[in-house]
Each structure stands twice: as C-alpha cells, then as structure tokens.
Coordinates of C-alpha atoms in Angstrom, one line a residue:
X634 CA -113.3 -11.2 96.8
X635 CA -112.2 -13.1 93.8
X636 CA -108.4 -12.9 93.4
X637 CA -106.2 -12.5 90.4
X638 CA -105.9 -16.1 89.4
X639 CA -109.2 -17.4 90.8
X640 CA -111.6 -19.1 88.5
X641 CA -115.0 -20.1 89.7
X642 CA -117.0 -22.5 87.7
X643 CA -120.7 -21.7 87.1
X644 CA -123.4 -24.3 86.9
X645 CA -124.6 -23.0 83.6
X646 CA -124.5 -19.9 81.5
X647 CA -126.0 -17.2 83.6
X648 CA -129.3 -15.5 82.6
X649 CA -129.8 -11.8 82.3
X650 CA -132.9 -11.2 84.4
X651 CA -133.8 -8.1 82.4
X652 CA -134.2 -10.0 79.1
X653 CA -134.5 -13.6 80.3
X654 CA -131.7 -14.5 77.8
X655 CA -128.3 -16.0 78.4
X656 CA -125.5 -13.6 79.2
X657 CA -123.2 -13.5 76.2
X658 CA -119.8 -15.0 76.9
X659 CA -117.2 -12.3 77.6
X660 CA -119.6 -9.9 79.2
X661 CA -118.6 -8.1 82.4
X662 CA -121.1 -9.2 85.0
X663 CA -121.9 -9.0 88.8
X664 CA -123.3 -12.0 90.4
X665 CA -123.5 -13.9 93.7
X666 CA -121.9 -17.4 93.7
X667 CA -123.2 -20.0 96.3
X668 CA -120.2 -22.3 96.7
X669 CA -121.0 -26.1 96.7
X670 CA -118.4 -26.6 99.5
X671 CA -116.3 -24.5 101.8
X672 CA -113.1 -23.5 100.0
X673 CA -114.4 -24.8 96.7
X674 CA -114.4 -23.2 93.3
X675 CA -117.8 -24.5 92.0
X676 CA -120.9 -22.4 92.3
X677 CA -123.9 -24.7 92.9
X678 CA -126.1 -21.7 92.1
X679 CA -125.9 -18.0 91.3
X680 CA -128.1 -15.1 91.9
X681 CA -128.4 -11.3 91.3
X682 CA -126.8 -11.5 87.9
X683 CA -126.3 -8.1 86.4
X684 CA -124.4 -7.1 83.2
X685 CA -122.3 -4.2 84.1
X686 CA -120.8 -2.9 80.9
X687 CA -122.4 -3.8 77.6
X688 CA -119.5 -3.2 75.4
X689 CA -117.5 -5.5 73.2
X690 CA -114.7 -6.8 75.4
X691 CA -111.9 -8.0 73.2
X692 CA -109.8 -6.1 70.8
X693 CA -108.3 -7.7 67.7
X694 CA -105.4 -10.0 68.5
X695 CA -102.0 -9.9 66.9
X696 CA -100.0 -12.9 65.7
X697 CA -96.5 -13.2 64.5
X698 CA -97.6 -12.6 61.0
X699 CA -100.3 -10.0 61.5
X700 CA -100.7 -6.3 62.5
X701 CA -103.1 -5.1 65.2
X702 CA -104.6 -1.8 64.2
X703 CA -106.0 0.1 67.2
X704 CA -108.9 2.4 66.5
X705 CA -109.3 4.4 69.7
X706 CA -112.1 6.5 71.0
X707 CA -110.8 8.8 73.8
X708 CA -113.5 10.4 76.0
X709 CA -112.2 13.4 78.0
X710 CA -114.7 13.8 80.8
X711 CA -115.9 16.8 82.9
X712 CA -118.6 17.0 85.5
X713 CA -121.6 19.3 85.6
X714 CA -123.2 20.3 88.9
X715 CA -126.1 18.4 90.3
X716 CA -128.3 20.6 92.3
X717 CA -129.9 17.7 94.1
X718 CA -126.6 16.9 95.9
X719 CA -124.5 19.4 97.8
X720 CA -121.4 17.3 97.2
X721 CA -121.9 17.2 93.4
X722 CA -120.1 20.2 92.1
X723 CA -118.8 20.9 88.7
X724 CA -115.3 19.7 87.7
X725 CA -113.3 20.5 84.5
X726 CA -111.2 18.0 82.6
X727 CA -108.1 17.7 80.5
X728 CA -107.7 19.7 77.3
X729 CA -108.9 17.6 74.3
X730 CA -106.0 18.9 72.1
X731 CA -103.4 18.1 74.7
X732 CA -104.7 14.5 74.9
X733 CA -104.8 14.1 71.1
X734 CA -101.2 15.4 70.9
X735 CA -100.0 13.0 73.5
X736 CA -101.0 10.2 71.1
X737 CA -100.1 11.7 67.8
X738 CA -97.1 14.0 68.2
X739 CA -93.6 12.8 67.4
X740 CA -92.4 10.2 70.0
X741 CA -96.0 10.1 71.2
X742 CA -97.9 7.0 72.2
X743 CA -98.7 6.0 68.6
X744 CA -95.0 6.1 67.8
X745 CA -94.1 4.2 70.9
X746 CA -96.4 1.3 70.2
X747 CA -95.2 1.1 66.6
X748 CA -91.6 1.1 67.6
X749 CA -91.8 -1.4 70.4
X750 CA -93.9 -3.8 68.4
X751 CA -91.8 -3.5 65.2
X752 CA -94.9 -2.2 63.5
X753 CA -97.1 -5.1 64.6
X754 CA -99.3 -2.9 66.8
X755 CA -100.3 0.5 65.4
X756 CA -102.7 3.2 66.1
X757 CA -105.0 4.1 63.3
X758 CA -104.2 7.8 63.2
X759 CA -107.1 8.7 61.0
X760 CA -109.6 6.7 63.2
X761 CA -108.3 8.1 66.5
X762 CA -111.2 10.2 67.9
X763 CA -110.8 12.4 71.0
X764 CA -114.0 14.0 72.2
X765 CA -115.1 15.9 75.3
X766 CA -117.9 14.3 77.4
X767 CA -119.7 16.5 80.0
X768 CA -121.5 14.2 82.4
X769 CA -123.9 15.0 85.3
X770 CA -122.5 14.4 88.7
X771 CA -123.9 11.6 90.9
X772 CA -123.1 9.8 94.1
X773 CA -121.9 6.7 92.1
X774 CA -119.6 8.9 90.1
X775 CA -118.2 10.6 93.2
X776 CA -117.4 7.1 94.5
X777 CA -115.4 6.4 91.4
X778 CA -117.8 3.8 90.1
X779 CA -116.1 3.2 86.7
X780 CA -119.2 1.6 85.2
X781 CA -121.3 4.6 86.0
X782 CA -118.6 6.9 84.7
X783 CA -118.1 4.9 81.5
X784 CA -121.8 4.6 80.8
X785 CA -122.4 8.3 81.4
X786 CA -119.5 9.3 79.1
X787 CA -120.8 7.1 76.2
X788 CA -124.2 8.6 76.5
X789 CA -122.7 12.0 75.9
X790 CA -120.9 11.2 72.7
X791 CA -121.4 13.6 69.8
X792 CA -123.9 12.7 67.1
X793 CA -122.4 10.2 64.7
X794 CA -119.8 8.8 67.1
X795 CA -120.6 5.3 68.3
X796 CA -118.5 3.4 70.8
X797 CA -119.1 0.1 69.1
X798 CA -117.2 1.4 66.1
X799 CA -113.8 1.4 68.0
X800 CA -111.5 -1.4 69.2
X801 CA -110.3 0.6 72.2
X802 CA -112.3 2.8 74.6
X803 CA -110.2 5.2 76.7
X804 CA -111.7 7.4 79.4
X805 CA -110.0 10.4 80.9
X806 CA -111.6 11.2 84.2
X807 CA -112.4 14.7 85.4
X808 CA -109.9 16.8 87.4
X809 CA -109.4 15.8 91.0
X810 CA -110.4 12.1 90.5
X811 CA -106.8 10.9 91.4
X812 CA -107.5 11.5 95.1
X813 CA -111.1 10.2 94.8
X814 CA -110.2 6.9 93.0
X815 CA -106.8 6.3 94.6
X816 CA -105.1 5.3 91.3
X817 CA -103.9 6.9 88.1
X818 CA -104.8 4.2 85.5
X819 CA -106.8 1.0 85.1
X820 CA -107.1 -1.4 82.3
X821 CA -109.2 -4.5 81.5
X822 CA -107.2 -7.7 81.2
X823 CA -108.1 -8.7 78.6
X824 CA -110.6 -6.3 77.2
X825 CA -110.7 -3.0 75.4
X826 CA -111.3 -0.3 78.0
X827 CA -108.9 1.7 80.1
X828 CA -109.3 4.7 82.4
X829 CA -106.8 7.5 83.3
X830 CA -106.6 10.5 85.5
X831 CA -106.1 13.8 83.7
X832 CA -102.6 14.6 84.9
X833 CA -98.9 13.8 84.5
X834 CA -99.3 10.5 86.3
X835 CA -102.2 9.3 84.2
X836 CA -103.1 10.1 80.6
X837 CA -99.9 12.3 80.1
X838 CA -97.5 9.6 81.4
X839 CA -96.2 7.1 78.8
X840 CA -95.6 4.3 81.3
X841 CA -99.1 4.5 82.7
X842 CA -100.9 4.6 79.3
X843 CA -98.8 1.8 77.7
X844 CA -99.1 -0.5 80.7
X845 CA -102.9 -0.2 81.0
X846 CA -103.4 -0.7 77.2
X847 CA -101.1 -3.7 77.2
X848 CA -103.3 -5.2 80.0
X849 CA -106.1 -5.1 77.3
X850 CA -103.9 -7.5 75.3
X851 CA -103.4 -10.0 78.2
X852 CA -100.0 -8.8 79.5
X853 CA -99.5 -8.8 83.3
X854 CA -97.2 -6.8 85.5
X855 CA -93.5 -7.6 85.5
X856 CA -91.7 -9.1 88.5
X857 CA -88.3 -9.2 90.1
X858 CA -87.2 -10.9 93.4
X859 CA -90.8 -11.8 94.1
X860 CA -91.9 -8.1 93.8
X861 CA -94.7 -7.3 91.5
X862 CA -93.8 -4.3 89.3
X863 CA -90.1 -4.8 90.5
X864 CA -88.7 -5.1 87.0
X865 CA -87.3 -1.7 85.9
X866 CA -86.4 -3.0 82.4
X867 CA -90.0 -2.9 81.1
X868 CA -93.0 -0.7 81.0
X869 CA -94.9 -3.5 82.6
X870 CA -93.0 -2.9 85.8
X871 CA -91.5 0.3 87.0
X872 CA -89.7 1.0 83.7
X873 CA -90.3 3.4 80.8
X874 CA -88.9 1.0 78.2
X875 CA -90.3 -1.5 75.7
X876 CA -91.5 -4.9 76.9
X877 CA -89.0 -7.5 78.0
X878 CA -88.0 -10.6 76.0
X879 CA -90.7 -12.9 77.5
X880 CA -93.3 -10.2 77.0
X881 CA -92.3 -9.6 73.4
X882 CA -92.6 -13.4 72.9
X883 CA -96.1 -13.6 74.6
X884 CA -97.4 -10.6 72.6
X885 CA -96.2 -12.3 69.4
X886 CA -94.1 -9.3 68.5
X887 CA -90.6 -11.1 68.4
X888 CA -89.3 -14.5 67.5
X889 CA -86.4 -16.4 69.1
X890 CA -83.0 -16.8 67.6
X891 CA -82.9 -20.3 69.3
X892 CA -85.3 -22.5 71.3
X893 CA -83.3 -24.9 73.4
X894 CA -84.4 -28.0 75.2
X895 CA -82.8 -31.4 76.1
X896 CA -82.8 -32.4 72.4
X897 CA -81.2 -29.3 71.0
X898 CA -78.8 -28.7 74.0
X899 CA -76.9 -31.8 75.0
X900 CA -75.5 -31.9 78.5
X901 CA -72.0 -30.5 79.2
X902 CA -71.8 -29.0 75.7
X903 CA -71.5 -25.3 75.0
X904 CA -73.6 -23.7 72.2
X905 CA -72.6 -20.3 71.0
X906 CA -74.9 -17.6 69.6
X907 CA -74.5 -14.0 68.5
X908 CA -77.6 -12.4 70.0
X909 CA -78.8 -9.1 68.5
X910 CA -80.4 -6.4 70.7
X911 CA -84.1 -6.7 71.1
X912 CA -84.9 -3.4 69.5
X913 CA -83.5 -4.8 66.2
X914 CA -86.3 -7.3 66.0
X915 CA -88.7 -8.8 65.3
X916 CA -86.8 -11.9 64.1
X917 CA -84.1 -13.7 66.2
X918 CA -83.7 -11.2 69.1
X919 CA -84.2 -13.5 72.1
X920 CA -83.2 -17.0 73.2
X921 CA -85.8 -19.2 74.8
X922 CA -84.6 -22.1 77.0
X923 CA -87.0 -24.9 77.9
X924 CA -85.3 -26.8 80.7
X925 CA -87.2 -30.1 80.2
X926 CA -84.2 -31.9 81.5
X927 CA -85.4 -31.0 85.0
X928 CA -88.2 -33.6 84.7
X929 CA -91.9 -33.2 84.4
X930 CA -92.4 -32.2 88.1
X931 CA -89.7 -29.6 88.1
X932 CA -90.0 -28.1 84.6
X933 CA -92.5 -25.4 85.2
X934 CA -90.7 -22.3 83.9
X935 CA -88.8 -21.3 80.8
X936 CA -85.8 -19.0 80.7
X937 CA -85.5 -16.0 78.3
X938 CA -82.3 -14.2 77.2
X939 CA -82.4 -10.8 75.6
X940 CA -79.8 -8.1 75.0
X941 CA -81.2 -4.7 75.9
X942 CA -79.5 -1.6 74.3
X943 CA -80.6 2.0 74.5
X944 CA -82.1 3.0 71.2
X945 CA -83.2 6.4 69.9
X946 CA -86.7 5.2 68.9
X947 CA -88.0 2.5 71.2
X948 CA -85.7 2.1 74.2
X949 CA -84.5 5.6 74.6
X950 CA -85.3 5.6 78.4
X951 CA -83.7 2.2 79.1
X952 CA -81.8 2.5 82.4
X953 CA -78.0 2.1 82.7
X954 CA -78.5 -1.1 84.8
X955 CA -79.8 -2.9 81.7
X956 CA -78.1 -1.1 78.8
X957 CA -75.6 -3.2 76.9
X958 CA -76.2 -6.2 79.1
X959 CA -77.8 -9.6 78.8
X960 CA -81.2 -9.6 80.6
X961 CA -82.3 -12.9 82.0
X962 CA -86.0 -13.6 82.7
X963 CA -88.1 -16.6 83.7
X964 CA -91.7 -17.1 82.9
X965 CA -94.2 -19.9 83.7
X966 CA -94.1 -22.7 81.2
X967 CA -97.6 -23.1 79.8
X968 CA -98.3 -23.7 76.1
X969 CA -101.5 -21.7 76.3
X970 CA -99.8 -18.8 78.1
X971 CA -96.9 -18.8 75.6
X972 CA -99.1 -18.9 72.5
X973 CA -102.0 -16.6 73.3
X974 CA -101.8 -13.3 75.2
X975 CA -105.5 -13.7 76.4
X976 CA -104.7 -16.9 78.4
X977 CA -105.9 -16.7 82.0
X978 CA -103.5 -16.3 84.9
X979 CA -100.3 -14.4 85.5
X980 CA -97.4 -16.2 83.9
X981 CA -95.1 -14.2 86.2
X982 CA -92.5 -12.9 83.8
X983 CA -89.6 -12.2 86.3
X984 CA -86.2 -10.7 85.9
X985 CA -83.7 -13.0 87.5
X986 CA -80.4 -11.7 86.4
X987 CA -78.5 -9.0 84.4
X988 CA -75.1 -10.2 83.0
X989 CA -72.3 -7.9 81.9
X990 CA -70.3 -8.7 78.8
X991 CA -67.4 -10.9 79.6
X992 CA -69.1 -12.6 82.6
X993 CA -70.4 -15.9 83.6
X994 CA -73.5 -16.9 85.5
X995 CA -74.8 -20.2 86.9
X996 CA -78.6 -20.7 87.2
X997 CA -78.4 -23.6 89.6
X998 CA -82.2 -24.2 89.7
X999 CA -82.2 -24.7 85.9
X1000 CA -78.8 -26.4 85.7
X1001 CA -77.7 -23.8 83.2
X1002 CA -74.3 -22.2 82.8
X1003 CA -74.1 -18.9 80.8
X1004 CA -71.0 -17.1 79.5
X1005 CA -71.1 -13.8 77.7
X1006 CA -68.4 -12.5 75.4
X1007 CA -67.9 -8.9 74.4
X1008 CA -70.4 -6.8 72.6
X1009 CA -70.0 -7.1 68.8
X1010 CA -71.5 -5.5 65.7
X1011 CA -70.9 -2.0 67.0
X1012 CA -72.4 -2.8 70.4
X1013 CA -75.7 -4.1 68.9
X1014 CA -75.1 -7.8 69.6
X1015 CA -73.5 -10.0 72.2
X1016 CA -71.8 -13.4 72.1
X1017 CA -73.6 -15.9 74.4
X1018 CA -72.4 -19.4 75.3
X1019 CA -75.0 -21.7 76.9
X1020 CA -74.3 -25.1 78.6
X1021 CA -76.5 -27.3 80.7
X1022 CA -75.1 -29.6 83.3
X1023 CA -76.3 -32.6 85.4
X1024 CA -74.7 -32.0 88.8
X1025 CA -72.4 -29.0 88.7
X1026 CA -71.4 -26.4 86.2
X1027 CA -67.8 -27.7 86.3
X1028 CA -69.1 -30.4 83.8
X1029 CA -69.1 -27.6 81.2
X1030 CA -65.6 -27.3 80.0
X1031 CA -65.0 -23.6 79.0
X1032 CA -62.4 -22.5 76.6
X1033 CA -59.3 -20.8 77.9
X1034 CA -60.7 -17.4 77.2
X1035 CA -63.8 -17.9 79.3
X1036 CA -64.0 -16.6 82.8
X1037 CA -63.1 -19.1 85.5
X1038 CA -65.9 -20.0 87.9
X1039 CA -65.7 -18.7 91.5
X1040 CA -67.7 -19.5 94.6
X1041 CA -69.5 -16.3 95.2
X1042 CA -72.8 -15.6 97.0
X1043 CA -75.8 -14.9 94.9
X1044 CA -75.9 -11.2 93.9
X1045 CA -78.6 -8.9 95.0
X1046 CA -80.5 -8.5 91.8
X1047 CA -82.4 -5.5 92.8
X1048 CA -81.3 -1.9 92.5
X1049 CA -83.0 1.4 92.6
X1050 CA -83.3 3.4 89.4
X1051 CA -81.1 6.4 88.7
X1052 CA -82.6 9.8 89.3
X1053 CA -84.7 11.4 86.7
X1054 CA -83.7 14.7 85.3
X1055 CA -87.1 15.9 84.4
X1056 CA -89.2 19.0 85.2
X1057 CA -90.8 19.0 88.7
X1058 CA -94.3 17.4 88.7
X1059 CA -97.3 19.3 90.0
X1060 CA -97.6 17.1 93.1
X1061 CA -95.4 17.2 96.2
X1062 CA -95.6 14.1 98.4
X1063 CA -94.3 13.6 101.9
X1064 CA -90.6 12.5 102.1
X1065 CA -90.0 8.8 101.7
X1066 CA -87.0 7.1 103.3
X1067 CA -86.7 3.5 102.3
X1068 CA -85.0 0.9 104.5
X1069 CA -81.9 -0.9 103.3
X1070 CA -82.6 -3.3 100.5
X1071 CA -83.7 -6.7 101.8
X1072 CA -82.2 -10.0 100.7
X1073 CA -85.6 -11.2 99.8
X1074 CA -88.8 -9.4 98.8
X1075 CA -92.3 -10.4 99.5
X1076 CA -94.4 -11.8 96.7
X1077 CA -96.5 -8.7 96.7
X1078 CA -95.0 -5.3 97.4
X1079 CA -97.4 -3.6 95.1
X1080 CA -100.9 -3.7 96.5
X1081 CA -103.0 -6.7 95.6
X1082 CA -106.6 -7.8 96.5
X1083 CA -107.1 -10.6 99.0
X1084 CA -106.0 -13.8 97.4
X1085 CA -106.1 -17.5 98.3
X1086 CA -102.8 -19.2 98.9
X1087 CA -101.3 -19.8 95.4
X1088 CA -100.0 -23.2 94.4
X1089 CA -96.4 -23.8 95.3
X1090 CA -93.9 -22.1 93.0
X1091 CA -90.3 -23.1 92.6
X1092 CA -87.8 -21.0 94.3
X1093 CA -85.9 -18.5 92.1
X1094 CA -82.8 -20.0 90.6
X1095 CA -79.7 -19.8 92.7
X1096 CA -77.4 -17.4 90.9
X1097 CA -73.7 -17.4 91.1
X1098 CA -72.1 -14.5 89.3
X1099 CA -68.6 -14.8 88.0
X1100 CA -66.5 -11.7 87.3
X1101 CA -65.1 -11.0 83.9
X1102 CA -61.3 -11.0 83.3
X1103 CA -61.2 -7.3 83.6
X1104 CA -64.1 -5.7 85.5
X1105 CA -65.9 -3.0 83.5
X1106 CA -65.8 0.6 84.7
X1107 CA -68.5 1.2 87.3
X1108 CA -70.3 4.4 87.2
X1109 CA -70.7 6.1 90.6
X1110 CA -74.1 5.6 92.3
X1111 CA -76.7 8.1 91.4
X1112 CA -77.1 11.1 93.7
X1113 CA -80.5 10.7 95.4
X1114 CA -83.0 13.4 94.5
X1115 CA -83.8 16.0 97.1
X1116 CA -86.7 15.2 99.5
X1117 CA -89.9 16.7 98.2
X1118 CA -91.9 19.1 100.4
X1119 CA -94.8 17.6 102.4
X1120 CA -98.2 17.6 100.6
X1121 CA -101.7 17.9 101.9
X1122 CA -103.7 14.6 102.4
X1123 CA -104.9 12.6 99.4
X1124 CA -102.1 13.8 97.1
X1125 CA -100.3 11.3 94.9
X1126 CA -96.5 10.8 94.7
X1127 CA -94.8 12.6 91.9
X1128 CA -94.2 11.1 88.5
X1129 CA -92.3 13.3 86.2
X1130 CA -94.2 14.7 83.3
X1131 CA -92.4 13.2 80.3
X1132 CA -94.0 15.6 77.9
X1133 CA -91.9 18.4 79.3
X1134 CA -88.7 17.0 77.9
X1135 CA -90.1 15.9 74.6
X1136 CA -90.2 12.2 75.5
X1137 CA -93.8 11.5 75.4
X1138 CA -94.3 8.0 74.3
X1139 CA -97.4 5.9 74.5
X1140 CA -96.9 5.6 76.9
X1141 CA -108.2 -6.9 84.5
X1142 CA -112.8 -10.6 84.5
X1143 CA -114.1 -9.4 87.9
X1144 CA -111.8 -7.2 90.0
X1145 CA -109.4 -4.3 89.8
X1146 CA -105.9 -4.5 91.1
X1147 CA -103.3 -1.8 92.0
X1148 CA -100.5 -0.6 89.8
X1149 CA -97.1 0.7 90.9
X1150 CA -96.2 4.0 92.4
X1151 CA -93.7 6.1 90.4
X1152 CA -90.4 4.3 91.0
X1153 CA -89.7 4.5 94.7
X1154 CA -87.0 2.4 96.2
X1155 CA -88.7 -0.8 97.3
X1156 CA -90.0 -0.9 100.9
X1157 CA -88.7 -3.4 103.5
X1158 CA -90.2 -6.9 103.4
X1159 CA -93.5 -7.5 105.0
X1160 CA -94.4 -10.4 107.3
X1161 CA -96.9 -12.1 105.2
X1162 CA -100.1 -13.0 106.9
X1163 CA -102.4 -15.8 105.6
X1164 CA -104.9 -14.5 103.1
X1165 CA -108.6 -14.6 104.2
X1166 CA -110.3 -17.9 103.4
X1167 CA -112.7 -17.9 100.6
X1168 CA -114.6 -20.8 102.1
X1169 CA -118.1 -19.9 103.1
X1170 CA -121.5 -21.6 103.0
X1171 CA -123.0 -18.1 102.6
X1172 CA -123.3 -16.3 99.3
X1173 CA -120.0 -15.2 97.8
X1174 CA -120.3 -11.9 96.0
X1175 CA -117.9 -11.8 93.0
X1176 CA -117.8 -8.1 92.3
X1177 CA -115.7 -6.2 89.8
X1178 CA -114.4 -3.6 92.3
X1179 CA -111.6 -4.2 94.7
X1180 CA -110.3 -1.1 96.4
X1181 CA -106.6 -1.6 96.5
X1182 CA -106.2 0.1 99.8
X1183 CA -108.5 -2.2 101.7
X1184 CA -105.8 -4.9 102.2
X1185 CA -103.1 -3.7 104.5
X1186 CA -100.1 -4.6 102.5
X1187 CA -98.5 -1.2 101.8
X1188 CA -96.0 0.4 104.0
X1189 CA -96.1 4.1 104.6
X1190 CA -93.0 6.3 104.6
X1191 CA -92.8 5.6 108.3
X1192 CA -92.7 1.9 107.7
X1193 CA -96.2 1.2 109.1
X1194 CA -98.8 -0.7 107.2
X1195 CA -101.4 1.7 105.8
X1196 CA -105.0 0.7 106.5
X1197 CA -107.2 3.6 105.5
X1198 CA -108.0 5.1 102.1
X1199 CA -106.5 8.5 102.9
X1200 CA -103.4 7.0 104.4
X1201 CA -102.6 4.7 101.5
X1202 CA -103.4 7.3 98.8
X1203 CA -101.2 9.7 100.6
X1204 CA -98.3 7.2 100.3
X1205 CA -98.5 5.9 96.9
X1206 CA -100.4 6.1 93.6
X1207 CA -101.4 3.1 91.6
X1208 CA -102.0 1.8 88.1
X1209 CA -104.5 -1.0 88.1
X1210 CA -105.9 -4.0 86.4
X1211 CA -109.6 -4.6 85.9
X1212 CA -110.5 -8.2 85.1
X1213 CA -113.2 -8.8 82.5
X1214 CA -114.2 -12.4 81.7
X1215 CA -116.4 -14.9 83.5
X1216 CA -116.2 -18.6 82.7
X1217 CA -118.8 -21.3 82.8
X1218 CA -118.7 -25.1 82.3

C-alpha cells in the first residue's frame, strides 16, 4: 500500500483503456505498478489502469493577495432498498435544512472560514447548494466504497444541477455509515471532495468539517511530541480553533512580522518585537525564524512564533493552555512547501512549546534563546526578545529585567484538554482510562497506513523552560468528565454536538488515512515495529483505499492493540485523508 509520502514514478503517462487516450494529469486512478527493483520507487510498467472519479480535482488556490471563493455542492444521501440483496435495506439521511443551516447560520462554517482566513477564504453563500440524493443500495455501497457512493450521488442530482459547476463537492453519507466506514470524515489532499457521516461527529461537527476541507487545500494534520493530531491549538489536530502560525503561513492567510536568519539576526544579539495575536491578522501576526546558521545539513526546519488569544469570532474555543501565551511551532523547511499549499508531503507542523508571559525558553537544537515580556495593548500583543547563540545561551546577555536562566529538565509539552461543557452526544462509548503521560510519544498515535521507513528527522529541540520572576496563577486541573456508559459494538466515541450551544463553526493521490478521535488523553507509547517492506518483484497494487484499522497501531481502552474492524471502531472514530494525485516522469 502506498504510504503518505510515497511517490512512485511511472514510465509514461498512463492510458485509459476505455478510450485509448492518456489519463489527464490530476485524475484519481487505480493501477498496478511493477517495480523495476525490490524496494524501488520506479514502475517499469503499469497495468489495469482505471480512472476512479472523473471530477475536477483541484479547487481555486488562494495567495496572499487573493480571495478563494468556495462554491459548494452538498449532497445529502439516503439509501433505497435493493430487492436483489437481503442486506440492502433502506436508510434515511440527514435533514437538508439542518445541513444548510450548519454552513450558513451565525457562527456557522461559512463564518468560521471567513474569520480564520481574515476574509481570504469565503463560502459563496448564494452558490451554496444543498440537495438530497436518494441512491440505490449495492454491495459496493455497503462496503463504504466512496467512489461508488460519490458516483451514485452525482447521478441523482436534480435537473439543472451539475457537479462540474462547483469548486467543492461534499457528500453526507446515509444514517448508520459511521459504523460501516469506521470514520466520520474524509477529505482529498489536495482535491475538492470530502465525505462526512450525518451526525454530531461528522457533518455537524465544526472541527471535522474544517479539517477535511482544509485537506483539500493541502494542509496536513498537526503534530506534537511526535504524535499526529497531538496539537490541541489548531483544528488540524485535536483542537477547535483556527489554524496555527505555520498553517496560516502555508495557506497564505497571514504574513510574518519578521523573518529572521543569520543575516538579520546576528549571534549573541537580542532583537525585540511586539507581536500581535494571530486573530488580528493577516499582516504581521507571526515570526518566522530560519536557522540557517545551523549549516546546510542541519537546517531542515523553520521555527514559527505566534501569540494565541481567545477571540469572540475566530478563536472562541481556544483552550486555556494556549490562551494569552506564545505558541512555538516547527515545520519542515522546504521552499515549495512554504509557498504552495498543494506541495507533496507532510511538512510536519509541530507544536514544540508554549511560553507564558515573563518567561524564557532555550531551543537548544536551534540555538535560539527566547524571552517573553508581559502582555501589552490590552492583552492583544506580547513583547518577544529573540537571540541566537553559538555554543550556549549564556552568550546572550539579557537585561536586568529578564528572567535569569536556570538548569531545568525539559518540560512535558503535552497536556490533556479541559473538559467540555456541552450537551451529551448521542453515542455512549466504553470507558477509557489512559495511562500516565509518557515522556515521549510514538510518531504515529493516530492510525496510519503501512509506510516505509521515513528519512531521518532531527530530534525535537531540547527545551529548557525558565520561570518568570513571579509565577502566574495556575488554575486547578480540570475535573475529569464522568465515565460514559458502555456502548454496543461498532459505536463511535462521543464528540459533543457544538450546535447545541450555539457554537457551530465550519467547522488525501492514492489512499485514505485516519483522523483523530474526539480528544482523548493520548494512549501510552507503542513499541514501533518495522513497517512492511514495499520491495516486491510482483505487481504492486496502488489503490486508493486503505482501511485504517488494518494496521495494528491503535490501543484499545484496555491497552491492547486492536486488530479487527469491530474492535478498532469500537475504540475510536476517525477523520481521514484521501490522496488524489498521481505523478509521472
């Protein structure tokens, strides 16, 4: 199975056997690749080429000076009984008006995209079309074959409605498909299609809808401590808030207050900035540090600084852990990845630190020393002093008012989110008792398809946190929510329905990957086993489906790796990525 960052070179542009014409670039295809050598990435020949989804794959792309206008067609699906199959019964779907309201009502998905993007990504409210699509049940549909579901839905469009006239195609699956499919949302990365279950975890959950639609624009999941989805400060992880500073940069939504490198940041010299909160963007709301002083071999990631502040419009659901604090991220340094959000590969935007006002932090791996002052401008900005050093942070001479460095162990940068005071969801999962937080987290807590060993990555920066002169008041730890009642098999963990409290906001080329469960405490670390080798002299089938539960990487509530569909679905739900493009050379 092709993995997330795998690129296989084809010998030539593949031919569609049905028309004997070349397959258009950007098409979603199924084909067999015969590798030229074991473990290689070049297909000496291909066979069984089949175009799977004949729709235009790419939406319009935003730039720093342009607005992306999303014209969305939402197909709310239901099933009609097929008398030829005893298993093919009828199934109802979501209410069309409820789905439309989720997008258009105040603080709905349209408002959320507009607020988070500073108006650079907007829904065309007049063009938004929500229709019902009653499709005939079939075995492929009951197997959650998204291509069969999508094609059947488009064939049932009302007269005068054409899928080709929209930049975004959204499918709301029939009732009960959460347990059939094993996820609550999927999105092409990049592309223009996304799929959702008709419940409070899927189409009626802001975080699910936003994450899957931003996959369409090339944004990957957010990381923390090596854990995919582990960043609670952004909707691309476990959070309900706007994208983080590196994601805003990659989307082209926000511009930096400063870009620092060896030329603009001399060694052992502090530079001071007053950094506004990210929600006040788009201009000058982040600091991008390019540590080229590490040398060509070691400079592979950039560092991003952003002040996150809870705001009424965009970041209303920002967690206390990040509110009023300097959020520090790292992301792979690649000019292509930084300048275009349809660049291939996960740039691994990772949260590596959260710094209180009046504190100091040493990022040893980057030879950076950070000092924060107090919040200013009514709490909407923070003073940040930045220094780079050659051997040790003591080379940076702080002023008398700055915190003095201390030798402290690196802090545990992970914490669980506070409890959610929301109405009870319709699902009741089995109790989940997480083990104590580990000091390190495996590279993939969230389920992933089998992948080849990735290229070596630098270790996360060693972080030494220095206390401020007077420690801020610490709020008591949140009271854990009561354990839910056990549920029957194949039920998904709860995700609170945001629409009940008036906070409804809008919320991958050849395979689909899992998305996160609804904010559990992270499970204990796994003992990573080597991924299966892709080397084979036999035909390698590169398909677009990868059932996330087939790779035993998820722990059940009892701490055991789940290996069956029912067992994994019963433990956690998922949002997913579906990759779209093929490449040929």
